[in-house]
Short mmCIF file of C-alpha atoms and ligand atoms in Angstrom, two decimals:
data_model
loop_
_atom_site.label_atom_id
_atom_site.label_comp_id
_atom_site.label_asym_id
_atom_site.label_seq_id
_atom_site.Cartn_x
_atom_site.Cartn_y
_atom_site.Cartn_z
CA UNK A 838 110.92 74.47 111.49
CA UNK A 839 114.43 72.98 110.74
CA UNK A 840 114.26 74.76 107.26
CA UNK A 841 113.03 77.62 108.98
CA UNK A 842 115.57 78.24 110.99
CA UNK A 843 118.50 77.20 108.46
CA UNK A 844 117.21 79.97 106.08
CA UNK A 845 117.16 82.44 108.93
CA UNK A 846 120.59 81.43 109.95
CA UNK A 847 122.26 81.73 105.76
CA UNK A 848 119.68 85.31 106.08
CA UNK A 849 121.68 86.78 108.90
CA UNK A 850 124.54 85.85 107.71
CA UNK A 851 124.04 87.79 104.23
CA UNK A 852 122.81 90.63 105.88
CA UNK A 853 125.81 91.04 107.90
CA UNK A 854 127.88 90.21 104.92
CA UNK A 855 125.86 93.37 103.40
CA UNK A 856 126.62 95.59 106.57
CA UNK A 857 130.37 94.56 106.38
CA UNK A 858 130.18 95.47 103.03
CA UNK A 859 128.59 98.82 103.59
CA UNK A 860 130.88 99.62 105.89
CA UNK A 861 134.23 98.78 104.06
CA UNK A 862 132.67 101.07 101.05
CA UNK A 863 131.94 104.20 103.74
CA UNK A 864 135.47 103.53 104.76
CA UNK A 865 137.24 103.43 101.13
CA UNK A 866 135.32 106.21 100.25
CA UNK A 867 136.52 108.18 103.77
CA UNK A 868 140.36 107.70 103.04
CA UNK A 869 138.96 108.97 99.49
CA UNK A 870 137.51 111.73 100.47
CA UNK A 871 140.55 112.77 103.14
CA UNK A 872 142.72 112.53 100.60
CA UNK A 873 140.76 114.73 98.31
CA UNK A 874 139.62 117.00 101.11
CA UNK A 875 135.93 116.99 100.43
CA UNK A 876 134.95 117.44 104.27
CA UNK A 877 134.06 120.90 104.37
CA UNK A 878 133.14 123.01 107.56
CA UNK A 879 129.87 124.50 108.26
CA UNK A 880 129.68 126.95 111.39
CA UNK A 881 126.67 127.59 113.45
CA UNK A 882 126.55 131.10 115.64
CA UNK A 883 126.29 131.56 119.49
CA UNK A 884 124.47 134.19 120.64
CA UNK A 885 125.13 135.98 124.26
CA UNK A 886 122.13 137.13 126.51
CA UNK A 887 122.13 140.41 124.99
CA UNK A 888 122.24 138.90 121.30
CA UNK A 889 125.75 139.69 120.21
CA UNK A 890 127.73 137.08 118.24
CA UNK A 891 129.93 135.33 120.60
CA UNK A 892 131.15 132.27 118.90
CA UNK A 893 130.16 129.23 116.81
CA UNK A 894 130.29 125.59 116.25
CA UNK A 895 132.17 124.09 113.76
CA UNK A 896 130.42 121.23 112.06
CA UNK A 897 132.11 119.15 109.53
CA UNK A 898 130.16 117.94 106.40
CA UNK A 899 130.90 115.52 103.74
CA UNK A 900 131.04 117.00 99.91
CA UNK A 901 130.37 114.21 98.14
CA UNK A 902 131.26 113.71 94.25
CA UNK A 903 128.33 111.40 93.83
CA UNK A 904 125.96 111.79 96.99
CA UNK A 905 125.98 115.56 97.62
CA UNK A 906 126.89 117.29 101.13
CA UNK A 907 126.45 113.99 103.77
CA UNK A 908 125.44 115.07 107.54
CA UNK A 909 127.95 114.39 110.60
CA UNK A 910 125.50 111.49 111.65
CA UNK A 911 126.60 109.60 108.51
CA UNK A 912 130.14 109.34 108.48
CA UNK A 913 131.71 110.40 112.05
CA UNK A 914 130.55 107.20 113.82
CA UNK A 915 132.22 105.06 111.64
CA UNK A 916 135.07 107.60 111.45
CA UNK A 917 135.44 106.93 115.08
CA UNK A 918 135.27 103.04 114.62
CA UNK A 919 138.37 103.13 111.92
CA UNK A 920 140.07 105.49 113.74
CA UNK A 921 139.78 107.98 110.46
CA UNK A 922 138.70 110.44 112.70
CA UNK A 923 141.75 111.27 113.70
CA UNK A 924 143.05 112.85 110.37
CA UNK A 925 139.56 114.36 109.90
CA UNK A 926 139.69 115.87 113.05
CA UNK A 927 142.97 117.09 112.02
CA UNK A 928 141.39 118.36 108.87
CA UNK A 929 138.55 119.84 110.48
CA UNK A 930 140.98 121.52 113.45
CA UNK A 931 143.41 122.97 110.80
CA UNK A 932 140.57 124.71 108.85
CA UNK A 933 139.33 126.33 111.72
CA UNK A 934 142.32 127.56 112.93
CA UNK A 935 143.10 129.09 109.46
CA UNK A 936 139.77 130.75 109.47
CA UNK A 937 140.07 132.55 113.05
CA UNK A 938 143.35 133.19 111.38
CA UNK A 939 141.58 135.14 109.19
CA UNK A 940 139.09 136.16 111.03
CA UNK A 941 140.90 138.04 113.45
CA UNK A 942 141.51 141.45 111.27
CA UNK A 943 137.91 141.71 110.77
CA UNK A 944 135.91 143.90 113.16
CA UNK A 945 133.09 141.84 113.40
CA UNK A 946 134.74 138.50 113.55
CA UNK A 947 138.08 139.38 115.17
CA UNK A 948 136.52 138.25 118.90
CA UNK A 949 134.32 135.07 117.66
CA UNK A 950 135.29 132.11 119.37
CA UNK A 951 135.11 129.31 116.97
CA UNK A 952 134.29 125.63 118.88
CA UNK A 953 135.29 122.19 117.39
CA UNK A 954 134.11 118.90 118.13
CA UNK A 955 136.92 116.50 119.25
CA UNK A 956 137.04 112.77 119.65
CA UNK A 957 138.24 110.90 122.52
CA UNK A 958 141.00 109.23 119.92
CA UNK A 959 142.04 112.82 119.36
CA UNK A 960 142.66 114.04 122.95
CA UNK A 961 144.03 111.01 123.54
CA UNK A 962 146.87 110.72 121.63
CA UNK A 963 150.09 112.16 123.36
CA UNK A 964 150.90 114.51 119.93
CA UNK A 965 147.12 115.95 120.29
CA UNK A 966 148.57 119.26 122.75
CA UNK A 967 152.10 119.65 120.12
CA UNK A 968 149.95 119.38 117.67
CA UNK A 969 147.65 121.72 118.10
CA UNK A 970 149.77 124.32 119.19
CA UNK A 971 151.97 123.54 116.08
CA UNK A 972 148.69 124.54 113.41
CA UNK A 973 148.02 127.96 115.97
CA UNK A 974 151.56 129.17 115.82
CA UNK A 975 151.82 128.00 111.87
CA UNK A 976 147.93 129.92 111.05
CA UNK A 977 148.82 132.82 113.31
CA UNK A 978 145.41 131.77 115.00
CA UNK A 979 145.19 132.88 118.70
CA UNK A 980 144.44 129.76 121.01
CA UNK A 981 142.40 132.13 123.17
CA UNK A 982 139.48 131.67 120.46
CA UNK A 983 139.63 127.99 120.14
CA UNK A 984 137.52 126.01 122.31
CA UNK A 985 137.31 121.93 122.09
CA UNK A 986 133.90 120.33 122.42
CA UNK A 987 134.21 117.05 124.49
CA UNK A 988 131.67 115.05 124.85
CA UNK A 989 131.16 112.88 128.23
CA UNK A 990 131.95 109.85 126.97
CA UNK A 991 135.71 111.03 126.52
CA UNK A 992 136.00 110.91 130.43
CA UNK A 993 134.55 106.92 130.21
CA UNK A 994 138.31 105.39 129.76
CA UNK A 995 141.59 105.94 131.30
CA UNK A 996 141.26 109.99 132.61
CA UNK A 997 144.79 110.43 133.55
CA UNK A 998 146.15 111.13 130.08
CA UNK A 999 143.38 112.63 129.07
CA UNK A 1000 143.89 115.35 131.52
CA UNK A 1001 147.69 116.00 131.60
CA UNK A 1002 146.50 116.64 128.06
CA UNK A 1003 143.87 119.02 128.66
CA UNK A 1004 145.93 120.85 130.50
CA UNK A 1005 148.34 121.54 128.73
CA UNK A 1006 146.38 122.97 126.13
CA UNK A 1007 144.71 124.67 128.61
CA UNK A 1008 147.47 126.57 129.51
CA UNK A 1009 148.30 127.26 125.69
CA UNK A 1010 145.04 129.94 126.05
CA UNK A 1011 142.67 126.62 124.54
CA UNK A 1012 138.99 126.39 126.11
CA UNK A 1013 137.40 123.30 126.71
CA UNK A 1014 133.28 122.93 126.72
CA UNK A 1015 131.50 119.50 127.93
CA UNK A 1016 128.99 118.67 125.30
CA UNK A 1017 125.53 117.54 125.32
CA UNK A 1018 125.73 117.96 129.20
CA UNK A 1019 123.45 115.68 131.40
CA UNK A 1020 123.41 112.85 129.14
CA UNK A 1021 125.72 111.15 130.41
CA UNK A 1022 126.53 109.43 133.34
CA UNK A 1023 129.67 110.66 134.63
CA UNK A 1024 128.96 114.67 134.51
CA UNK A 1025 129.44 115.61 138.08
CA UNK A 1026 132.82 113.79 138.06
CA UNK A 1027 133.53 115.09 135.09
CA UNK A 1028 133.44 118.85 136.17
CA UNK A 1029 135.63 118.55 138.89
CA UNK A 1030 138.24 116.54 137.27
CA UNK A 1031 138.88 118.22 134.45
CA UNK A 1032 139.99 122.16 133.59
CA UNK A 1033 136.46 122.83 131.68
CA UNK A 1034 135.73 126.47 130.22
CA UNK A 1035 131.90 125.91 129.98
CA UNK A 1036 128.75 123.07 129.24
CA UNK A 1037 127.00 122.75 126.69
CA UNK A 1038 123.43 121.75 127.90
CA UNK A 1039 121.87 118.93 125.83
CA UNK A 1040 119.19 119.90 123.93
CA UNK A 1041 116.60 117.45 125.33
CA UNK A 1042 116.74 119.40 128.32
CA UNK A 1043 116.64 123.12 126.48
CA UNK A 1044 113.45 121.67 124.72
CA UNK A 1045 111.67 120.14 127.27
CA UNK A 1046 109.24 122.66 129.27
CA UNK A 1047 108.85 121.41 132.19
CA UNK A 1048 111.13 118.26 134.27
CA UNK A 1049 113.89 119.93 131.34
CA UNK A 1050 112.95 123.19 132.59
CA UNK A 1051 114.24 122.56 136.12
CA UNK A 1052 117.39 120.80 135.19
CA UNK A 1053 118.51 123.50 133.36
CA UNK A 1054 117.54 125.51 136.50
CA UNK A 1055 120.15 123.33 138.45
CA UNK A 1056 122.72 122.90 135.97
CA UNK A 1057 123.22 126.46 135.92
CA UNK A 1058 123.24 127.27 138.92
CA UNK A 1059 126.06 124.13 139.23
CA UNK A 1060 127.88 125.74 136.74
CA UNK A 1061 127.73 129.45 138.49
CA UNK A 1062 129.32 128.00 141.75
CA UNK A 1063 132.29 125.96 139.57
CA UNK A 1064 132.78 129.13 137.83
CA UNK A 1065 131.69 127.24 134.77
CA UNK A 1066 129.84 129.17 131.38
CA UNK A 1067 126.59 127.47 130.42
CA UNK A 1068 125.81 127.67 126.75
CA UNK A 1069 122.16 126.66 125.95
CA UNK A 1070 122.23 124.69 122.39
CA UNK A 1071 119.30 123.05 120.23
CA UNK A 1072 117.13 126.24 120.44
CA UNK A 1073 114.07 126.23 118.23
CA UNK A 1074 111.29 128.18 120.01
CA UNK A 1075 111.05 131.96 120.90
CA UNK A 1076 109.62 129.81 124.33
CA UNK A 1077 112.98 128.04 124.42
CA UNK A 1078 115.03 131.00 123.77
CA UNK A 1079 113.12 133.07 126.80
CA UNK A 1080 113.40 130.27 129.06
CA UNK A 1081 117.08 129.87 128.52
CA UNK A 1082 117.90 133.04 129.23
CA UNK A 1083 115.29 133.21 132.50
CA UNK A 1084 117.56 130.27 133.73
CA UNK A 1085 120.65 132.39 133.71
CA UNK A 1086 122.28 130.89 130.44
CA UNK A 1087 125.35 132.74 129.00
CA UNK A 1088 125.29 131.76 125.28
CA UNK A 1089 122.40 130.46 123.16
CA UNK A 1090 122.73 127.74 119.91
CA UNK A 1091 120.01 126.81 118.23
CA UNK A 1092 117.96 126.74 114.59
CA UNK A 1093 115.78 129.90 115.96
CA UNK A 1094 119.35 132.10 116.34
CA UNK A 1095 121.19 130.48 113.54
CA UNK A 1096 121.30 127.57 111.21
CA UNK A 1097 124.72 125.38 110.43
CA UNK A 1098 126.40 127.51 106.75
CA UNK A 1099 128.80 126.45 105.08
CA UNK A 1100 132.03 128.60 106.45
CA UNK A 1101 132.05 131.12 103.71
CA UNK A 1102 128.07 132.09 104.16
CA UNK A 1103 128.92 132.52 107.87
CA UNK A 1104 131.46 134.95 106.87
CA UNK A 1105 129.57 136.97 104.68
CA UNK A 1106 126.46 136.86 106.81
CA UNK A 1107 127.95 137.91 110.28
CA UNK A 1108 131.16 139.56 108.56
CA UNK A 1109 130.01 142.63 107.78
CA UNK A 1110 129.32 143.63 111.50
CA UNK A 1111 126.67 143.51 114.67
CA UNK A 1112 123.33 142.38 113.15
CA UNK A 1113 124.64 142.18 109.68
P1 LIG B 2410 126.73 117.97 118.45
O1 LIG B 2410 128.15 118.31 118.78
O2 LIG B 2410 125.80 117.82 119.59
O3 LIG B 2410 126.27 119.12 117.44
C1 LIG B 2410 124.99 119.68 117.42
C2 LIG B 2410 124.11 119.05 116.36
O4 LIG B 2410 122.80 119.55 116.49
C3 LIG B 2410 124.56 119.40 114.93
O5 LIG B 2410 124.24 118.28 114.11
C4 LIG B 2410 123.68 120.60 114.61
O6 LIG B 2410 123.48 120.79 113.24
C5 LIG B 2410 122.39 120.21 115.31
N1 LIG B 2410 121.59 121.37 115.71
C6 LIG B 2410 121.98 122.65 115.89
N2 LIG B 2410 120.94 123.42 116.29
C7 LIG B 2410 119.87 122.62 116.37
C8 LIG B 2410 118.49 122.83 116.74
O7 LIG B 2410 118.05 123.92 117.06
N3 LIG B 2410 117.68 121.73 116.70
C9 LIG B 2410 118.14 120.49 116.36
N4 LIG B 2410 117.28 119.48 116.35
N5 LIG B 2410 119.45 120.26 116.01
C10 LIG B 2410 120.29 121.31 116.04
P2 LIG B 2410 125.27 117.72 113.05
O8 LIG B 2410 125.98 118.85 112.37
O9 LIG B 2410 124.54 116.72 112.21
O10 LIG B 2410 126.35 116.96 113.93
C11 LIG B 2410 126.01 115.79 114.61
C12 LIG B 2410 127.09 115.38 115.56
O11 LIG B 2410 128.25 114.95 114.83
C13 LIG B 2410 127.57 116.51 116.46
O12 LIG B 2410 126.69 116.63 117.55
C14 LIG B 2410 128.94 116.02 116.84
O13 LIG B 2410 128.87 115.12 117.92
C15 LIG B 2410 129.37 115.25 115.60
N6 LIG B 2410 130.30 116.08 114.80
C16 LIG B 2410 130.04 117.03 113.87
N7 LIG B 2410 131.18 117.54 113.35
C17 LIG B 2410 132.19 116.89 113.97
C18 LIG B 2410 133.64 116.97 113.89
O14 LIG B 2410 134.23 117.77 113.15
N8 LIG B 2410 134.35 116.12 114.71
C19 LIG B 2410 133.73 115.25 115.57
N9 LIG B 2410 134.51 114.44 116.33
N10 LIG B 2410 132.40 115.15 115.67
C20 LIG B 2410 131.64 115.97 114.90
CA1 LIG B 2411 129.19 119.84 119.81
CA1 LIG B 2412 125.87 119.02 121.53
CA1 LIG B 2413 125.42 115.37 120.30
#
């Protein structure tokens, strides 16, 4: 049993050797690939209730030299843990900014709202509101069609910053959404203490029928009396879609309306104009 547990021990310890390992490769490889830019953005469209193109989420992606395009899931956790995320979200915040840029001479594209996802390490840092009013004013981008994605467990920490700097982007013409809304613990606090634009409801709830079906049911009807939009994402049933918008939701997100393309596809495909 002695041996036993000996070989156990020197086990664990490789094993987390090999993690520790893994991890300092993912993060070599991360300053690699921000240096090279190879995180490319992928945008997935937002419907309104009557089916016109609203906005969409941007969704960074990693192109790999060696391992191909790499999911968010992969790489932004341990982006967070480093602290890369900040230049990535940088990155990622810069693109999009250039593409509604672009965007905005184009019929079809010039009122799209383009929404990013933004870290806690992000928001928090006291440059964050200077800095993103420096990329609008140098892209020509209007702030009015920006909109940051939080997600609840940016309100877990010190709040008081994190606010002063919401607001003053706020007041720049930037829209903030609460992501992934109910998963959390601190929601209700959350809406009242900071200058939110909309929720995103979490998809669990959007694709469960039934004790999901009557949260959405209250969380819009939260959101109505805070003045709040409620944007349905993770839609993947025509049942899902029709009971989103029988709950009162103002924009729909989900692989039935729209997959994640790469930001070039997304301009061809919903470039041309209404139904393209
Ligand atoms: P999220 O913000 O909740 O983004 C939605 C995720 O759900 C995306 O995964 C999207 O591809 C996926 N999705 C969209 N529609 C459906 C659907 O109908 N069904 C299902 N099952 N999934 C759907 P993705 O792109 O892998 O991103 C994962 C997470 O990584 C995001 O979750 C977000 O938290 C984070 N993320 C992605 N890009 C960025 C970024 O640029 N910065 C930061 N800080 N986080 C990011
Ligand atoms: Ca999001
Ligand atoms: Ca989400
Ligand atoms: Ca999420």
């Amino acid at each position: 049993a002695k041996g036993d547990g000996r070989n156990t021990a020197r086990f664990f310890d490789q094993s987390m050797q090999a993690a520790a390992d893994r991890q300092a490769a993912l993060d070599s490889a991360l300053r690699d690939g921000l240096a090279g830019r190879q995180f490319v953005l992928f945008c997935q469209p937002q419907f309104d209730r009557a089916g016109c193109l609203v906005g969409a989420e941007v969704l960074a992606r990693w192109q790999h030299r060696e391992h191909g395009l790499v999911g968010a899931r992969e790489f932004i956790g341990q982006a967070e843990t480093t602290g890369l995320i900040v230049p990535l979200g940088l990155q990622v915040l810069e693109e999009t900014c250039r593409a509604l840029a672009r965007w905005s001479a184009l019929p079809a594209l010039g009122r799209v709202k383009l929404a990013v996802n933004v870290s806690v390490q992000q928001l928090r840092d006291p440059d964050f509101p200077r800095t993103v009013a420096a990329l609008l004013a140098a892209t020509g981008a209007s702030a009015d069609r920006l909109c940051l994605e939080l997600t609840e467990s940016v309100f877990a920490g010190n709040v008081q910053g994190l606010s002063l700097h919401m607001r003053q982007l706020r007041d720049q013409g930037v829209a903030f959404s609460l992501d992934d809304f109910g998963s959390g613990q601190s929601s209700l606090a959350c809406l009242l203490r900071f200058p939110l634009a909309a929720v995103k409801i979490d998809r669990a709830f959007v694709q469960d029928g039934d004790a999901g079906g009557a949260i959405v049911e209250a969380i819009v009807a939260l959101a109505r009396k805070l003045g709040l939009e409620v944007v349905a994402e993770g839609v993947e049933q025509e049942a899902q879609r029709r009971f989103a918008l029988a709950c009162g939701c103002d924009a729909l997100q989900g692989y039935l309306l729209g997959r994640p393309v790469p930001l070039d596809e997304f301009e061809r495909l919903y470039g041309a104009g209404p139904n393209a």
